[in-house]
Amino acid sequence: MASYILKRLLLIVPTLLGIVTLNFFLVQAAPGGPVEAMIAKITGQGQSAEEMALRQEDASGGPQIAGEGDGIMDKYKGGENISPELIKKIEKLYGFDKPLLERYFVTIKKFLCFDFGESFFKDRTVVEMIKERLPVSASLGIWSSLLIYLIGIPAGIRKAVKHGTPFDAWTSFFMILGGAVPVFLFAVILIIFFAGGSYFSIFPLRGLVSDGFSEMSLPGKIGDYLWHMCLPVISMVIGGFASLALLTKNSFLEELRKQYVITARAKGLTENRVLYGHVFRNAMLIVISGFPAAFISMFFTGSLLIEVIFSLDGMGLMGFEAAINRDYPVMFATLYIFTLLGLLLNIISDLTYVLVDPRISFKSAEDA
């Protein structure tokens, strides 16, 4: 087992390198970029102080000779409206004055040391932004995943045991409804009823904690944190546990029809012994295999709209804003972290197989 885990950990390095490399060149090849974004802001309305300084520096540079820098001006959309010298300054500002391969190797070298650089547009280091927003996404992802599995698996087992009964029928209706309705709609409904929308004002509408959080006692901090987490987590759990419960039910039903279950019952084993001593470990394998993808989805894509609706500044919202604004350091850092997290979760998923079913062994994988 130890050698297997070591091999999997070592395989993370080339896998992560390949994924980061693919993402890097795909993003670089995509139309648009930080240079185009800055050009659009300079030639448009509402310039920032940095943009105005670049513009003023360009204006003080004197008249341009006709035809000078035509190549670089045509390189970027909107570049024909400003001087080539200013475009070169913008390229240098974002590191685009260097060749593509040089930028790639610099990025890889920094990523190995978890140095993600500075945001192009936030004037902050990416590590600072991640430290600030990671607790929000971690709270949503961990609590939601925990509750989804704690509710969905027992519910699925119960439905499998009660298959064909009225209980199975009416719970299936609500689960299909929960799986079909978008998560953000549940969030809006909860806000309307419980966060000062039209009925009750029980829960806060925004933020991870209250303003005076640092001055609270430890029990007060825990209560305030859970109070703020309640509605966002419930919104994500309602839509998530339904699909897991139905998957668990179908997996159990498939196992219950197999010959070994009939044999176990013929030997006089109790129903609980059959379910949890024999069926459970076989039926749970397919559920466990989907955990890494489900957690990453819950951590990033699933929480994006929830973060927007409840005004929570998390990793999902940060990654989305970075993609819209072409903030490459933030984009690459987000992809790097979620990829690394997914690879580690895959190893944890493999270890969980052994905990659920001790018959599984990685000895052959170790010998390979």
mmCIF file of N, CA and C in Angstrom, residues 190-256:
data_model
loop_
_atom_site.group_PDB
_atom_site.id
_atom_site.type_symbol
_atom_site.label_atom_id
_atom_site.label_comp_id
_atom_site.label_asym_id
_atom_site.label_seq_id
_atom_site.Cartn_x
_atom_site.Cartn_y
_atom_site.Cartn_z
ATOM 1 N N LEU A 190 -35.023 30.494 -0.951
ATOM 2 C CA LEU A 190 -34.642 30.581 0.464
ATOM 3 C C LEU A 190 -34.461 32.034 0.895
ATOM 4 N N ILE A 191 -33.905 32.853 0.012
ATOM 5 C CA ILE A 191 -33.742 34.277 0.337
ATOM 6 C C ILE A 191 -35.106 34.945 0.494
ATOM 7 N N ILE A 192 -36.020 34.629 -0.415
ATOM 8 C CA ILE A 192 -37.355 35.235 -0.368
ATOM 9 C C ILE A 192 -38.060 34.898 0.938
ATOM 10 N N PHE A 193 -37.929 33.655 1.384
ATOM 11 C CA PHE A 193 -38.674 33.213 2.564
ATOM 12 C C PHE A 193 -37.956 33.462 3.885
ATOM 13 N N PHE A 194 -36.606 33.409 3.879
ATOM 14 C CA PHE A 194 -35.913 33.401 5.171
ATOM 15 C C PHE A 194 -34.832 34.468 5.331
ATOM 16 N N ALA A 195 -34.567 35.273 4.315
ATOM 17 C CA ALA A 195 -33.494 36.276 4.424
ATOM 18 C C ALA A 195 -33.987 37.680 4.119
ATOM 19 N N GLY A 196 -35.186 37.993 4.578
ATOM 20 C CA GLY A 196 -35.704 39.343 4.429
ATOM 21 C C GLY A 196 -36.282 39.658 3.078
ATOM 22 N N GLY A 197 -36.608 38.620 2.307
ATOM 23 C CA GLY A 197 -37.193 38.853 0.989
ATOM 24 C C GLY A 197 -38.611 39.372 1.102
ATOM 25 N N SER A 198 -39.566 38.473 1.359
ATOM 26 C CA SER A 198 -40.966 38.888 1.479
ATOM 27 C C SER A 198 -41.621 38.363 2.750
ATOM 28 N N TYR A 199 -40.945 37.487 3.480
ATOM 29 C CA TYR A 199 -41.600 36.846 4.627
ATOM 30 C C TYR A 199 -40.781 37.027 5.910
ATOM 31 N N PHE A 200 -39.767 36.206 6.116
ATOM 32 C CA PHE A 200 -39.018 36.236 7.368
ATOM 33 C C PHE A 200 -37.604 36.774 7.128
ATOM 34 N N SER A 201 -37.035 37.338 8.186
ATOM 35 C CA SER A 201 -35.664 37.837 8.123
ATOM 36 C C SER A 201 -34.857 37.134 9.216
ATOM 37 N N ILE A 202 -34.614 35.843 9.003
ATOM 38 C CA ILE A 202 -33.961 35.015 10.016
ATOM 39 C C ILE A 202 -32.463 34.926 9.776
ATOM 40 N N PHE A 203 -32.071 34.784 8.513
ATOM 41 C CA PHE A 203 -30.666 34.559 8.179
ATOM 42 C C PHE A 203 -30.086 35.761 7.448
ATOM 43 N N PRO A 204 -28.753 35.968 7.550
ATOM 44 C CA PRO A 204 -28.099 37.081 6.835
ATOM 45 C C PRO A 204 -28.080 36.829 5.334
ATOM 46 N N LEU A 205 -28.000 37.902 4.581
ATOM 47 C CA LEU A 205 -28.071 37.805 3.128
ATOM 48 C C LEU A 205 -26.701 37.780 2.469
ATOM 49 N N ARG A 206 -25.682 38.237 3.156
ATOM 50 C CA ARG A 206 -24.366 38.347 2.515
ATOM 51 C C ARG A 206 -23.248 38.097 3.513
ATOM 52 N N GLY A 207 -22.106 37.702 2.971
ATOM 53 C CA GLY A 207 -20.899 37.548 3.771
ATOM 54 C C GLY A 207 -20.766 36.189 4.436
ATOM 55 N N LEU A 208 -19.519 35.891 4.827
ATOM 56 C CA LEU A 208 -19.221 34.642 5.522
ATOM 57 C C LEU A 208 -19.370 34.791 7.021
ATOM 58 N N VAL A 209 -19.096 35.991 7.536
ATOM 59 C CA VAL A 209 -19.240 36.286 8.961
ATOM 60 C C VAL A 209 -19.769 37.715 9.106
ATOM 61 N N SER A 210 -20.168 38.054 10.317
ATOM 62 C CA SER A 210 -20.671 39.394 10.603
ATOM 63 C C SER A 210 -19.514 40.386 10.743
ATOM 64 N N ASP A 211 -19.847 41.678 10.799
ATOM 65 C CA ASP A 211 -18.822 42.722 10.861
ATOM 66 C C ASP A 211 -17.996 42.653 12.140
ATOM 67 N N GLY A 212 -18.629 42.392 13.276
ATOM 68 C CA GLY A 212 -17.897 42.347 14.543
ATOM 69 C C GLY A 212 -17.404 40.961 14.911
ATOM 70 N N PHE A 213 -17.066 40.155 13.919
ATOM 71 C CA PHE A 213 -16.703 38.761 14.150
ATOM 72 C C PHE A 213 -15.459 38.637 15.029
ATOM 73 N N SER A 214 -14.457 39.485 14.814
ATOM 74 C CA SER A 214 -13.195 39.372 15.560
ATOM 75 C C SER A 214 -13.368 39.642 17.045
ATOM 76 N N GLU A 215 -14.392 40.361 17.435
ATOM 77 C CA GLU A 215 -14.615 40.702 18.837
ATOM 78 C C GLU A 215 -15.492 39.681 19.560
ATOM 79 N N MET A 216 -16.008 38.683 18.853
ATOM 80 C CA MET A 216 -16.902 37.699 19.460
ATOM 81 C C MET A 216 -16.113 36.647 20.228
ATOM 82 N N SER A 217 -16.789 35.975 21.144
ATOM 83 C CA SER A 217 -16.213 34.822 21.829
ATOM 84 C C SER A 217 -16.170 33.643 20.876
ATOM 85 N N LEU A 218 -15.451 32.568 21.281
ATOM 86 C CA LEU A 218 -15.330 31.400 20.414
ATOM 87 C C LEU A 218 -16.694 30.781 20.084
ATOM 88 N N PRO A 219 -17.578 30.551 21.081
ATOM 89 C CA PRO A 219 -18.918 30.042 20.743
ATOM 90 C C PRO A 219 -19.695 30.998 19.843
ATOM 91 N N GLY A 220 -19.502 32.297 20.085
ATOM 92 C CA GLY A 220 -20.183 33.283 19.247
ATOM 93 C C GLY A 220 -19.691 33.257 17.820
ATOM 94 N N LYS A 221 -18.377 33.071 17.626
ATOM 95 C CA LYS A 221 -17.821 32.989 16.276
ATOM 96 C C LYS A 221 -18.346 31.758 15.539
ATOM 97 N N ILE A 222 -18.375 30.610 16.244
ATOM 98 C CA ILE A 222 -18.886 29.383 15.626
ATOM 99 C C ILE A 222 -20.337 29.543 15.224
ATOM 100 N N GLY A 223 -21.137 30.107 16.132
ATOM 101 C CA GLY A 223 -22.559 30.317 15.831
ATOM 102 C C GLY A 223 -22.775 31.288 14.684
ATOM 103 N N ASP A 224 -21.997 32.371 14.661
ATOM 104 C CA ASP A 224 -22.130 33.364 13.587
ATOM 105 C C ASP A 224 -21.738 32.770 12.246
ATOM 106 N N TYR A 225 -20.655 31.987 12.245
ATOM 107 C CA TYR A 225 -20.200 31.335 11.011
ATOM 108 C C TYR A 225 -21.257 30.370 10.477
ATOM 109 N N LEU A 226 -21.802 29.516 11.334
ATOM 110 C CA LEU A 226 -22.834 28.563 10.910
ATOM 111 C C LEU A 226 -24.107 29.277 10.487
ATOM 112 N N TRP A 227 -24.416 30.388 11.125
ATOM 113 C CA TRP A 227 -25.593 31.192 10.786
ATOM 114 C C TRP A 227 -25.486 31.725 9.359
ATOM 115 N N HIS A 228 -24.297 32.179 8.982
ATOM 116 C CA HIS A 228 -24.094 32.697 7.624
ATOM 117 C C HIS A 228 -24.038 31.567 6.592
ATOM 118 N N MET A 229 -23.548 30.390 7.002
ATOM 119 C CA MET A 229 -23.395 29.276 6.078
ATOM 120 C C MET A 229 -24.701 28.537 5.802
ATOM 121 N N CYS A 230 -25.687 28.732 6.630
ATOM 122 C CA CYS A 230 -26.895 27.900 6.597
ATOM 123 C C CYS A 230 -27.582 27.916 5.233
ATOM 124 N N LEU A 231 -27.995 29.074 4.762
ATOM 125 C CA LEU A 231 -28.759 29.140 3.506
ATOM 126 C C LEU A 231 -27.932 28.737 2.281
ATOM 127 N N PRO A 232 -26.679 29.221 2.129
ATOM 128 C CA PRO A 232 -25.901 28.771 0.966
ATOM 129 C C PRO A 232 -25.699 27.256 0.927
ATOM 130 N N VAL A 233 -25.415 26.651 2.081
ATOM 131 C CA VAL A 233 -25.181 25.206 2.116
ATOM 132 C C VAL A 233 -26.468 24.443 1.832
ATOM 133 N N ILE A 234 -27.581 24.883 2.404
ATOM 134 C CA ILE A 234 -28.867 24.221 2.145
ATOM 135 C C ILE A 234 -29.203 24.272 0.658
ATOM 136 N N SER A 235 -28.933 25.405 0.029
ATOM 137 C CA SER A 235 -29.207 25.544 -1.408
ATOM 138 C C SER A 235 -28.442 24.508 -2.223
ATOM 139 N N MET A 236 -27.188 24.288 -1.865
ATOM 140 C CA MET A 236 -26.368 23.344 -2.613
ATOM 141 C C MET A 236 -26.714 21.892 -2.271
ATOM 142 N N VAL A 237 -27.102 21.646 -1.031
ATOM 143 C CA VAL A 237 -27.425 20.278 -0.607
ATOM 144 C C VAL A 237 -28.713 19.800 -1.268
ATOM 145 N N ILE A 238 -29.713 20.668 -1.375
ATOM 146 C CA ILE A 238 -31.001 20.270 -1.951
ATOM 147 C C ILE A 238 -30.820 19.733 -3.368
ATOM 148 N N GLY A 239 -30.016 20.431 -4.153
ATOM 149 C CA GLY A 239 -29.818 19.991 -5.531
ATOM 150 C C GLY A 239 -28.838 18.849 -5.669
ATOM 151 N N GLY A 240 -27.954 18.660 -4.679
ATOM 152 C CA GLY A 240 -26.903 17.666 -4.806
ATOM 153 C C GLY A 240 -27.232 16.293 -4.274
ATOM 154 N N PHE A 241 -27.989 16.227 -3.156
ATOM 155 C CA PHE A 241 -28.202 14.923 -2.543
ATOM 156 C C PHE A 241 -29.167 14.064 -3.345
ATOM 157 N N ALA A 242 -30.044 14.709 -4.149
ATOM 158 C CA ALA A 242 -31.046 13.953 -4.905
ATOM 159 C C ALA A 242 -30.379 12.993 -5.893
ATOM 160 N N SER A 243 -29.425 13.483 -6.655
ATOM 161 C CA SER A 243 -28.762 12.618 -7.643
ATOM 162 C C SER A 243 -27.948 11.524 -6.965
ATOM 163 N N LEU A 244 -27.322 11.845 -5.828
ATOM 164 C CA LEU A 244 -26.552 10.831 -5.105
ATOM 165 C C LEU A 244 -27.471 9.751 -4.539
ATOM 166 N N ALA A 245 -28.636 10.157 -4.009
ATOM 167 C CA ALA A 245 -29.577 9.177 -3.458
ATOM 168 C C ALA A 245 -30.079 8.230 -4.541
ATOM 169 N N LEU A 246 -30.396 8.747 -5.715
ATOM 170 C CA LEU A 246 -30.873 7.901 -6.803
ATOM 171 C C LEU A 246 -29.763 6.978 -7.310
ATOM 172 N N LEU A 247 -28.527 7.475 -7.353
ATOM 173 C CA LEU A 247 -27.396 6.633 -7.755
ATOM 174 C C LEU A 247 -27.192 5.497 -6.753
ATOM 175 N N THR A 248 -27.270 5.834 -5.473
ATOM 176 C CA THR A 248 -27.115 4.814 -4.427
ATOM 177 C C THR A 248 -28.222 3.776 -4.509
ATOM 178 N N LYS A 249 -29.444 4.232 -4.728
ATOM 179 C CA LYS A 249 -30.571 3.303 -4.831
ATOM 180 C C LYS A 249 -30.371 2.325 -5.988
ATOM 181 N N ASN A 250 -30.033 2.857 -7.157
ATOM 182 C CA ASN A 250 -29.859 1.996 -8.330
ATOM 183 C C ASN A 250 -28.704 1.013 -8.144
ATOM 184 N N SER A 251 -27.637 1.474 -7.490
ATOM 185 C CA SER A 251 -26.503 0.587 -7.228
ATOM 186 C C SER A 251 -26.892 -0.542 -6.276
ATOM 187 N N PHE A 252 -27.653 -0.215 -5.243
ATOM 188 C CA PHE A 252 -28.101 -1.234 -4.292
ATOM 189 C C PHE A 252 -29.074 -2.212 -4.944
ATOM 190 N N LEU A 253 -29.985 -1.705 -5.769
ATOM 191 C CA LEU A 253 -30.939 -2.588 -6.427
ATOM 192 C C LEU A 253 -30.223 -3.591 -7.331
ATOM 193 N N GLU A 254 -29.193 -3.123 -8.011
ATOM 194 C CA GLU A 254 -28.435 -4.018 -8.889
ATOM 195 C C GLU A 254 -27.758 -5.128 -8.079
ATOM 196 N N GLU A 255 -27.217 -4.778 -6.918
ATOM 197 C CA GLU A 255 -26.561 -5.780 -6.077
ATOM 198 C C GLU A 255 -27.567 -6.729 -5.436
ATOM 199 N N LEU A 256 -28.743 -6.212 -5.057
ATOM 200 C CA LEU A 256 -29.738 -7.040 -4.385
ATOM 201 C C LEU A 256 -30.272 -8.154 -5.280
#
